[in-house]
Amino acid sequence: MAETEYPWAYFFDAVRLGKKTKQVKLVLNENERMQIARAYGLIELPEFEADLKVRPWRRDGLAVRGHIRASAVQQCVVTLEPVECMVDEEFDRTFLPDRGSGGRRRSYDDTLEVDLDIDESDPPEYFEGSQVDLGAVVCEHFALGLDPFPRTNGVELDSTYAPDPEKELKLDEEQKPSPFAALEALKGK
Protein backbone atom coordinates (compact mmCIF):
# COMPACT_ATOMS: atom_id res chain seq x y z
CA MET A 1 0.00 0.00 0.00
CA ALA A 2 1.27 3.46 -0.85
CA GLU A 3 2.15 5.96 1.86
CA THR A 4 0.52 9.36 2.18
CA GLU A 5 1.48 12.58 3.95
CA TYR A 6 -2.15 13.58 4.42
CA PRO A 7 -4.22 12.77 7.53
CA TRP A 8 -6.64 10.55 5.63
CA ALA A 9 -6.20 8.31 2.62
CA TYR A 10 -8.65 6.80 0.17
CA PHE A 11 -6.88 4.86 -2.56
CA PHE A 12 -8.70 4.45 -5.86
CA ASP A 13 -7.56 1.76 -8.29
CA ALA A 14 -7.18 3.53 -11.63
CA VAL A 15 -6.74 0.26 -13.54
CA ARG A 16 -10.15 -1.07 -12.51
CA LEU A 17 -11.93 2.07 -13.69
CA GLY A 18 -11.86 0.86 -17.29
CA LYS A 19 -13.85 3.03 -19.69
CA LYS A 20 -16.73 3.84 -17.34
CA THR A 21 -17.39 6.82 -15.10
CA LYS A 22 -17.73 5.97 -11.44
CA GLN A 23 -19.57 7.94 -8.75
CA VAL A 24 -17.91 7.78 -5.32
CA LYS A 25 -19.60 9.12 -2.18
CA LEU A 26 -17.30 9.44 0.81
CA VAL A 27 -18.81 10.00 4.25
CA LEU A 28 -16.11 10.06 6.89
CA ASN A 29 -16.61 8.28 10.20
CA GLU A 30 -15.81 9.81 13.59
CA ASN A 31 -12.25 8.47 13.73
CA GLU A 32 -11.42 9.77 10.22
CA ARG A 33 -12.92 13.18 11.04
CA MET A 34 -10.86 13.33 14.26
CA GLN A 35 -7.65 12.61 12.29
CA ILE A 36 -8.41 15.45 9.87
CA ALA A 37 -9.45 17.84 12.67
CA ARG A 38 -6.22 17.17 14.54
CA ALA A 39 -4.09 17.60 11.39
CA TYR A 40 -5.64 20.97 10.50
CA GLY A 41 -5.89 22.36 14.04
CA LEU A 42 -9.68 22.22 14.26
CA ILE A 43 -11.63 22.03 17.49
CA GLU A 44 -14.19 19.72 15.94
CA LEU A 45 -15.26 18.31 12.57
CA PRO A 46 -18.84 17.06 13.05
CA GLU A 47 -19.63 16.47 9.36
CA PHE A 48 -17.52 15.68 6.32
CA GLU A 49 -18.60 14.24 3.01
CA ALA A 50 -17.36 14.33 -0.55
CA ASP A 51 -19.05 13.39 -3.80
CA LEU A 52 -16.59 12.40 -6.52
CA LYS A 53 -17.07 11.65 -10.18
CA VAL A 54 -14.10 9.67 -11.49
CA ARG A 55 -13.81 9.15 -15.24
CA PRO A 56 -11.16 7.93 -17.66
CA TRP A 57 -8.93 10.67 -19.01
CA ARG A 58 -6.68 10.34 -22.02
CA ARG A 59 -5.51 6.78 -22.58
CA ASP A 60 -4.67 5.58 -19.09
CA GLY A 61 -5.22 8.53 -16.78
CA LEU A 62 -8.24 9.65 -14.84
CA ALA A 63 -10.10 12.86 -14.14
CA VAL A 64 -11.75 13.58 -10.81
CA ARG A 65 -14.44 16.17 -10.28
CA GLY A 66 -15.46 16.57 -6.67
CA HIS A 67 -17.62 18.47 -4.24
CA ILE A 68 -16.75 18.63 -0.54
CA ARG A 69 -19.23 19.63 2.16
CA ALA A 70 -18.06 19.82 5.75
CA SER A 71 -19.01 21.47 8.99
CA ALA A 72 -16.01 22.48 11.09
CA VAL A 73 -15.30 24.32 14.31
CA GLN A 74 -12.17 26.47 14.29
CA GLN A 75 -10.62 28.67 16.97
CA CYS A 76 -11.03 32.46 16.67
CA VAL A 77 -7.62 34.06 16.08
CA VAL A 78 -8.55 37.01 18.33
CA THR A 79 -10.65 35.64 21.21
CA LEU A 80 -9.77 31.91 20.95
CA GLU A 81 -13.51 31.12 21.09
CA PRO A 82 -14.97 28.36 18.88
CA VAL A 83 -16.10 29.54 15.43
CA GLU A 84 -18.37 27.37 13.30
CA CYS A 85 -17.72 27.32 9.57
CA MET A 86 -18.96 25.50 6.51
CA VAL A 87 -16.62 24.26 3.83
CA ASP A 88 -18.27 23.94 0.42
CA GLU A 89 -15.54 23.33 -2.16
CA GLU A 90 -15.55 22.03 -5.72
CA PHE A 91 -12.49 20.80 -7.58
CA ASP A 92 -11.42 19.27 -10.87
CA ARG A 93 -8.14 17.34 -11.11
CA THR A 94 -6.44 15.07 -13.64
CA PHE A 95 -3.92 12.28 -13.14
CA LEU A 96 -1.57 10.29 -15.37
CA PRO A 97 0.51 7.25 -14.48
CA ASP A 98 4.24 7.83 -13.98
CA ARG A 99 5.88 5.55 -16.55
CA GLY A 100 9.42 5.60 -15.23
CA SER A 101 12.12 5.71 -17.86
CA GLY A 102 10.17 3.64 -20.39
CA GLY A 103 7.41 6.00 -21.44
CA ARG A 104 5.87 9.41 -20.92
CA ARG A 105 7.17 10.96 -17.78
CA ARG A 106 7.07 14.27 -16.06
CA SER A 107 10.16 16.40 -16.31
CA TYR A 108 12.31 16.87 -13.23
CA ASP A 109 14.19 19.80 -14.76
CA ASP A 110 13.82 22.65 -12.26
CA THR A 111 15.60 25.13 -14.54
CA LEU A 112 12.73 25.42 -17.00
CA GLU A 113 10.50 28.47 -16.87
CA VAL A 114 6.78 27.85 -16.61
CA ASP A 115 4.16 30.36 -17.73
CA LEU A 116 1.06 30.15 -15.58
CA ASP A 117 -2.37 31.32 -16.62
CA ILE A 118 -4.94 31.48 -13.84
CA ASP A 119 -7.75 30.75 -16.31
CA GLU A 120 -6.15 27.53 -17.57
CA SER A 121 -6.73 24.21 -15.88
CA ASP A 122 -3.91 22.73 -13.83
CA PRO A 123 -1.54 20.31 -15.55
CA PRO A 124 -2.06 16.63 -14.70
CA GLU A 125 -0.46 15.12 -11.64
CA TYR A 126 1.40 11.83 -11.81
CA PHE A 127 0.85 8.75 -9.70
CA GLU A 128 2.96 5.66 -9.17
CA GLY A 129 1.57 2.16 -9.41
CA SER A 130 -2.10 1.66 -10.10
CA GLN A 131 -3.67 3.71 -7.30
CA VAL A 132 -4.45 7.39 -6.84
CA ASP A 133 -4.88 8.72 -3.31
CA LEU A 134 -8.19 10.56 -3.63
CA GLY A 135 -8.15 11.10 0.13
CA ALA A 136 -5.12 13.34 -0.29
CA VAL A 137 -6.94 15.34 -2.98
CA VAL A 138 -10.00 15.72 -0.75
CA CYS A 139 -7.86 16.78 2.24
CA GLU A 140 -6.01 19.31 0.12
CA HIS A 141 -9.17 20.99 -1.11
CA PHE A 142 -10.79 20.84 2.32
CA ALA A 143 -7.78 22.69 3.78
CA LEU A 144 -8.04 25.30 1.02
CA GLY A 145 -11.70 25.85 1.95
CA LEU A 146 -10.94 26.60 5.61
CA ASP A 147 -10.76 30.20 6.77
CA PRO A 148 -7.08 30.89 7.49
CA PHE A 149 -8.00 33.59 10.05
CA PRO A 150 -11.36 32.64 11.60
CA ARG A 151 -12.99 35.26 13.80
CA THR A 152 -16.04 35.31 16.02
CA ASN A 153 -18.83 37.49 14.58
CA GLY A 154 -18.31 41.15 15.40
CA VAL A 155 -14.72 40.71 16.59
CA GLU A 156 -12.10 42.86 14.94
CA LEU A 157 -8.39 43.06 15.47
CA ASP A 158 -7.39 46.06 17.58
CA SER A 159 -5.82 48.56 15.18
CA THR A 160 -3.07 49.37 17.69
CA TYR A 161 -1.65 45.90 17.01
CA ALA A 162 -2.08 46.04 13.26
CA PRO A 163 1.09 46.98 11.38
CA ASP A 164 1.18 50.33 9.63
CA PRO A 165 2.06 49.59 5.97
CA GLU A 166 3.75 52.97 5.41
CA LYS A 167 5.86 52.60 8.55
CA GLU A 168 6.91 49.08 7.53
CA LEU A 169 7.88 50.25 4.04
CA LYS A 170 9.99 53.06 5.52
CA LEU A 171 11.72 50.60 7.89
CA ASP A 172 12.43 48.25 4.98
CA GLU A 173 13.99 51.08 2.99
CA GLU A 174 16.12 52.17 5.96
CA GLN A 175 17.38 48.63 6.55
CA LYS A 176 18.41 47.98 2.95
CA PRO A 177 22.14 48.46 2.50
CA SER A 178 23.11 51.09 -0.02
CA PRO A 179 24.87 49.72 -3.10
CA PHE A 180 27.28 52.64 -2.73
CA ALA A 181 28.20 51.48 0.78
CA ALA A 182 29.31 48.16 -0.70
CA LEU A 183 31.45 50.01 -3.28
CA GLU A 184 32.92 52.20 -0.54
CA ALA A 185 33.93 49.08 1.41
CA LEU A 186 35.70 47.71 -1.68
CA LYS A 187 37.44 51.01 -2.30
CA GLY A 188 39.08 50.88 1.12
CA LYS A 189 40.75 47.54 0.32
mmCIF file of C-alpha atoms in Angstrom:
data_model
loop_
_atom_site.group_PDB
_atom_site.id
_atom_site.type_symbol
_atom_site.label_atom_id
_atom_site.label_comp_id
_atom_site.label_asym_id
_atom_site.label_seq_id
_atom_site.Cartn_x
_atom_site.Cartn_y
_atom_site.Cartn_z
ATOM 1 C CA MET A 1 0.000 0.000 0.000
ATOM 2 C CA ALA A 2 1.274 3.464 -0.849
ATOM 3 C CA GLU A 3 2.151 5.962 1.859
ATOM 4 C CA THR A 4 0.523 9.363 2.178
ATOM 5 C CA GLU A 5 1.479 12.584 3.953
ATOM 6 C CA TYR A 6 -2.154 13.584 4.425
ATOM 7 C CA PRO A 7 -4.219 12.767 7.527
ATOM 8 C CA TRP A 8 -6.636 10.552 5.633
ATOM 9 C CA ALA A 9 -6.200 8.312 2.617
ATOM 10 C CA TYR A 10 -8.653 6.801 0.167
ATOM 11 C CA PHE A 11 -6.877 4.864 -2.562
ATOM 12 C CA PHE A 12 -8.696 4.449 -5.860
ATOM 13 C CA ASP A 13 -7.556 1.756 -8.286
ATOM 14 C CA ALA A 14 -7.177 3.534 -11.631
ATOM 15 C CA VAL A 15 -6.739 0.264 -13.538
ATOM 16 C CA ARG A 16 -10.147 -1.066 -12.509
ATOM 17 C CA LEU A 17 -11.929 2.074 -13.694
ATOM 18 C CA GLY A 18 -11.862 0.860 -17.295
ATOM 19 C CA LYS A 19 -13.849 3.025 -19.691
ATOM 20 C CA LYS A 20 -16.726 3.842 -17.340
ATOM 21 C CA THR A 21 -17.385 6.823 -15.095
ATOM 22 C CA LYS A 22 -17.731 5.971 -11.438
ATOM 23 C CA GLN A 23 -19.572 7.944 -8.752
ATOM 24 C CA VAL A 24 -17.914 7.781 -5.320
ATOM 25 C CA LYS A 25 -19.599 9.120 -2.179
ATOM 26 C CA LEU A 26 -17.300 9.442 0.813
ATOM 27 C CA VAL A 27 -18.813 10.001 4.253
ATOM 28 C CA LEU A 28 -16.112 10.057 6.892
ATOM 29 C CA ASN A 29 -16.607 8.284 10.197
ATOM 30 C CA GLU A 30 -15.807 9.813 13.587
ATOM 31 C CA ASN A 31 -12.245 8.469 13.726
ATOM 32 C CA GLU A 32 -11.420 9.772 10.220
ATOM 33 C CA ARG A 33 -12.915 13.181 11.044
ATOM 34 C CA MET A 34 -10.856 13.326 14.258
ATOM 35 C CA GLN A 35 -7.655 12.614 12.292
ATOM 36 C CA ILE A 36 -8.414 15.445 9.868
ATOM 37 C CA ALA A 37 -9.453 17.835 12.668
ATOM 38 C CA ARG A 38 -6.215 17.166 14.544
ATOM 39 C CA ALA A 39 -4.091 17.602 11.389
ATOM 40 C CA TYR A 40 -5.641 20.967 10.503
ATOM 41 C CA GLY A 41 -5.891 22.360 14.044
ATOM 42 C CA LEU A 42 -9.684 22.223 14.256
ATOM 43 C CA ILE A 43 -11.634 22.035 17.489
ATOM 44 C CA GLU A 44 -14.192 19.722 15.936
ATOM 45 C CA LEU A 45 -15.258 18.313 12.569
ATOM 46 C CA PRO A 46 -18.839 17.065 13.052
ATOM 47 C CA GLU A 47 -19.632 16.466 9.363
ATOM 48 C CA PHE A 48 -17.525 15.677 6.322
ATOM 49 C CA GLU A 49 -18.596 14.237 3.010
ATOM 50 C CA ALA A 50 -17.358 14.333 -0.550
ATOM 51 C CA ASP A 51 -19.055 13.387 -3.805
ATOM 52 C CA LEU A 52 -16.592 12.405 -6.516
ATOM 53 C CA LYS A 53 -17.071 11.646 -10.178
ATOM 54 C CA VAL A 54 -14.104 9.668 -11.494
ATOM 55 C CA ARG A 55 -13.809 9.150 -15.240
ATOM 56 C CA PRO A 56 -11.155 7.927 -17.660
ATOM 57 C CA TRP A 57 -8.926 10.666 -19.013
ATOM 58 C CA ARG A 58 -6.675 10.340 -22.020
ATOM 59 C CA ARG A 59 -5.509 6.785 -22.576
ATOM 60 C CA ASP A 60 -4.668 5.583 -19.087
ATOM 61 C CA GLY A 61 -5.223 8.535 -16.784
ATOM 62 C CA LEU A 62 -8.243 9.653 -14.844
ATOM 63 C CA ALA A 63 -10.105 12.864 -14.137
ATOM 64 C CA VAL A 64 -11.748 13.578 -10.812
ATOM 65 C CA ARG A 65 -14.440 16.172 -10.277
ATOM 66 C CA GLY A 66 -15.461 16.568 -6.670
ATOM 67 C CA HIS A 67 -17.625 18.473 -4.236
ATOM 68 C CA ILE A 68 -16.753 18.633 -0.536
ATOM 69 C CA ARG A 69 -19.230 19.633 2.159
ATOM 70 C CA ALA A 70 -18.062 19.821 5.751
ATOM 71 C CA SER A 71 -19.010 21.472 8.993
ATOM 72 C CA ALA A 72 -16.012 22.475 11.090
ATOM 73 C CA VAL A 73 -15.305 24.323 14.314
ATOM 74 C CA GLN A 74 -12.168 26.473 14.294
ATOM 75 C CA GLN A 75 -10.615 28.671 16.969
ATOM 76 C CA CYS A 76 -11.030 32.459 16.671
ATOM 77 C CA VAL A 77 -7.623 34.063 16.083
ATOM 78 C CA VAL A 78 -8.546 37.009 18.332
ATOM 79 C CA THR A 79 -10.653 35.641 21.214
ATOM 80 C CA LEU A 80 -9.773 31.906 20.949
ATOM 81 C CA GLU A 81 -13.509 31.116 21.091
ATOM 82 C CA PRO A 82 -14.968 28.360 18.881
ATOM 83 C CA VAL A 83 -16.096 29.539 15.430
ATOM 84 C CA GLU A 84 -18.375 27.365 13.299
ATOM 85 C CA CYS A 85 -17.719 27.324 9.575
ATOM 86 C CA MET A 86 -18.958 25.497 6.511
ATOM 87 C CA VAL A 87 -16.617 24.263 3.826
ATOM 88 C CA ASP A 88 -18.267 23.942 0.417
ATOM 89 C CA GLU A 89 -15.539 23.326 -2.160
ATOM 90 C CA GLU A 90 -15.551 22.025 -5.718
ATOM 91 C CA PHE A 91 -12.489 20.803 -7.582
ATOM 92 C CA ASP A 92 -11.422 19.273 -10.867
ATOM 93 C CA ARG A 93 -8.136 17.336 -11.107
ATOM 94 C CA THR A 94 -6.442 15.067 -13.640
ATOM 95 C CA PHE A 95 -3.917 12.277 -13.142
ATOM 96 C CA LEU A 96 -1.571 10.293 -15.369
ATOM 97 C CA PRO A 97 0.512 7.245 -14.475
ATOM 98 C CA ASP A 98 4.237 7.826 -13.983
ATOM 99 C CA ARG A 99 5.876 5.551 -16.554
ATOM 100 C CA GLY A 100 9.415 5.598 -15.232
ATOM 101 C CA SER A 101 12.123 5.706 -17.862
ATOM 102 C CA GLY A 102 10.171 3.641 -20.393
ATOM 103 C CA GLY A 103 7.408 5.996 -21.440
ATOM 104 C CA ARG A 104 5.870 9.405 -20.918
ATOM 105 C CA ARG A 105 7.168 10.958 -17.781
ATOM 106 C CA ARG A 106 7.070 14.273 -16.059
ATOM 107 C CA SER A 107 10.158 16.397 -16.310
ATOM 108 C CA TYR A 108 12.310 16.875 -13.234
ATOM 109 C CA ASP A 109 14.194 19.802 -14.764
ATOM 110 C CA ASP A 110 13.822 22.648 -12.259
ATOM 111 C CA THR A 111 15.601 25.131 -14.535
ATOM 112 C CA LEU A 112 12.725 25.420 -17.002
ATOM 113 C CA GLU A 113 10.502 28.467 -16.867
ATOM 114 C CA VAL A 114 6.785 27.851 -16.613
ATOM 115 C CA ASP A 115 4.160 30.360 -17.726
ATOM 116 C CA LEU A 116 1.059 30.147 -15.578
ATOM 117 C CA ASP A 117 -2.368 31.321 -16.621
ATOM 118 C CA ILE A 118 -4.939 31.484 -13.845
ATOM 119 C CA ASP A 119 -7.749 30.750 -16.306
ATOM 120 C CA GLU A 120 -6.148 27.532 -17.570
ATOM 121 C CA SER A 121 -6.731 24.211 -15.882
ATOM 122 C CA ASP A 122 -3.910 22.730 -13.834
ATOM 123 C CA PRO A 123 -1.538 20.309 -15.546
ATOM 124 C CA PRO A 124 -2.063 16.629 -14.703
ATOM 125 C CA GLU A 125 -0.457 15.119 -11.635
ATOM 126 C CA TYR A 126 1.404 11.829 -11.813
ATOM 127 C CA PHE A 127 0.850 8.747 -9.700
ATOM 128 C CA GLU A 128 2.964 5.656 -9.168
ATOM 129 C CA GLY A 129 1.573 2.161 -9.411
ATOM 130 C CA SER A 130 -2.102 1.664 -10.103
ATOM 131 C CA GLN A 131 -3.669 3.714 -7.304
ATOM 132 C CA VAL A 132 -4.450 7.387 -6.841
ATOM 133 C CA ASP A 133 -4.885 8.722 -3.306
ATOM 134 C CA LEU A 134 -8.189 10.557 -3.627
ATOM 135 C CA GLY A 135 -8.151 11.099 0.133
ATOM 136 C CA ALA A 136 -5.121 13.337 -0.293
ATOM 137 C CA VAL A 137 -6.938 15.338 -2.980
ATOM 138 C CA VAL A 138 -10.002 15.716 -0.754
ATOM 139 C CA CYS A 139 -7.862 16.776 2.244
ATOM 140 C CA GLU A 140 -6.008 19.307 0.116
ATOM 141 C CA HIS A 141 -9.171 20.988 -1.115
ATOM 142 C CA PHE A 142 -10.792 20.840 2.322
ATOM 143 C CA ALA A 143 -7.783 22.690 3.776
ATOM 144 C CA LEU A 144 -8.043 25.300 1.015
ATOM 145 C CA GLY A 145 -11.702 25.848 1.946
ATOM 146 C CA LEU A 146 -10.941 26.600 5.606
ATOM 147 C CA ASP A 147 -10.764 30.202 6.767
ATOM 148 C CA PRO A 148 -7.079 30.893 7.494
ATOM 149 C CA PHE A 149 -7.996 33.587 10.054
ATOM 150 C CA PRO A 150 -11.359 32.637 11.603
ATOM 151 C CA ARG A 151 -12.990 35.262 13.805
ATOM 152 C CA THR A 152 -16.039 35.310 16.018
ATOM 153 C CA ASN A 153 -18.833 37.486 14.577
ATOM 154 C CA GLY A 154 -18.310 41.151 15.403
ATOM 155 C CA VAL A 155 -14.724 40.708 16.588
ATOM 156 C CA GLU A 156 -12.104 42.857 14.944
ATOM 157 C CA LEU A 157 -8.391 43.057 15.469
ATOM 158 C CA ASP A 158 -7.395 46.063 17.578
ATOM 159 C CA SER A 159 -5.824 48.556 15.185
ATOM 160 C CA THR A 160 -3.065 49.368 17.694
ATOM 161 C CA TYR A 161 -1.648 45.899 17.013
ATOM 162 C CA ALA A 162 -2.077 46.039 13.258
ATOM 163 C CA PRO A 163 1.091 46.984 11.377
ATOM 164 C CA ASP A 164 1.182 50.334 9.627
ATOM 165 C CA PRO A 165 2.056 49.586 5.968
ATOM 166 C CA GLU A 166 3.747 52.973 5.412
ATOM 167 C CA LYS A 167 5.865 52.604 8.553
ATOM 168 C CA GLU A 168 6.909 49.079 7.528
ATOM 169 C CA LEU A 169 7.881 50.251 4.042
ATOM 170 C CA LYS A 170 9.987 53.062 5.523
ATOM 171 C CA LEU A 171 11.717 50.601 7.888
ATOM 172 C CA ASP A 172 12.430 48.252 4.977
ATOM 173 C CA GLU A 173 13.994 51.083 2.991
ATOM 174 C CA GLU A 174 16.123 52.168 5.964
ATOM 175 C CA GLN A 175 17.382 48.626 6.551
ATOM 176 C CA LYS A 176 18.413 47.984 2.952
ATOM 177 C CA PRO A 177 22.142 48.455 2.502
ATOM 178 C CA SER A 178 23.109 51.087 -0.019
ATOM 179 C CA PRO A 179 24.874 49.717 -3.104
ATOM 180 C CA PHE A 180 27.277 52.639 -2.731
ATOM 181 C CA ALA A 181 28.198 51.477 0.785
ATOM 182 C CA ALA A 182 29.314 48.161 -0.697
ATOM 183 C CA LEU A 183 31.450 50.013 -3.281
ATOM 184 C CA GLU A 184 32.924 52.199 -0.538
ATOM 185 C CA ALA A 185 33.926 49.080 1.409
ATOM 186 C CA LEU A 186 35.701 47.706 -1.679
ATOM 187 C CA LYS A 187 37.437 51.015 -2.303
ATOM 188 C CA GLY A 188 39.085 50.880 1.125
ATOM 189 C CA LYS A 189 40.748 47.536 0.318
#
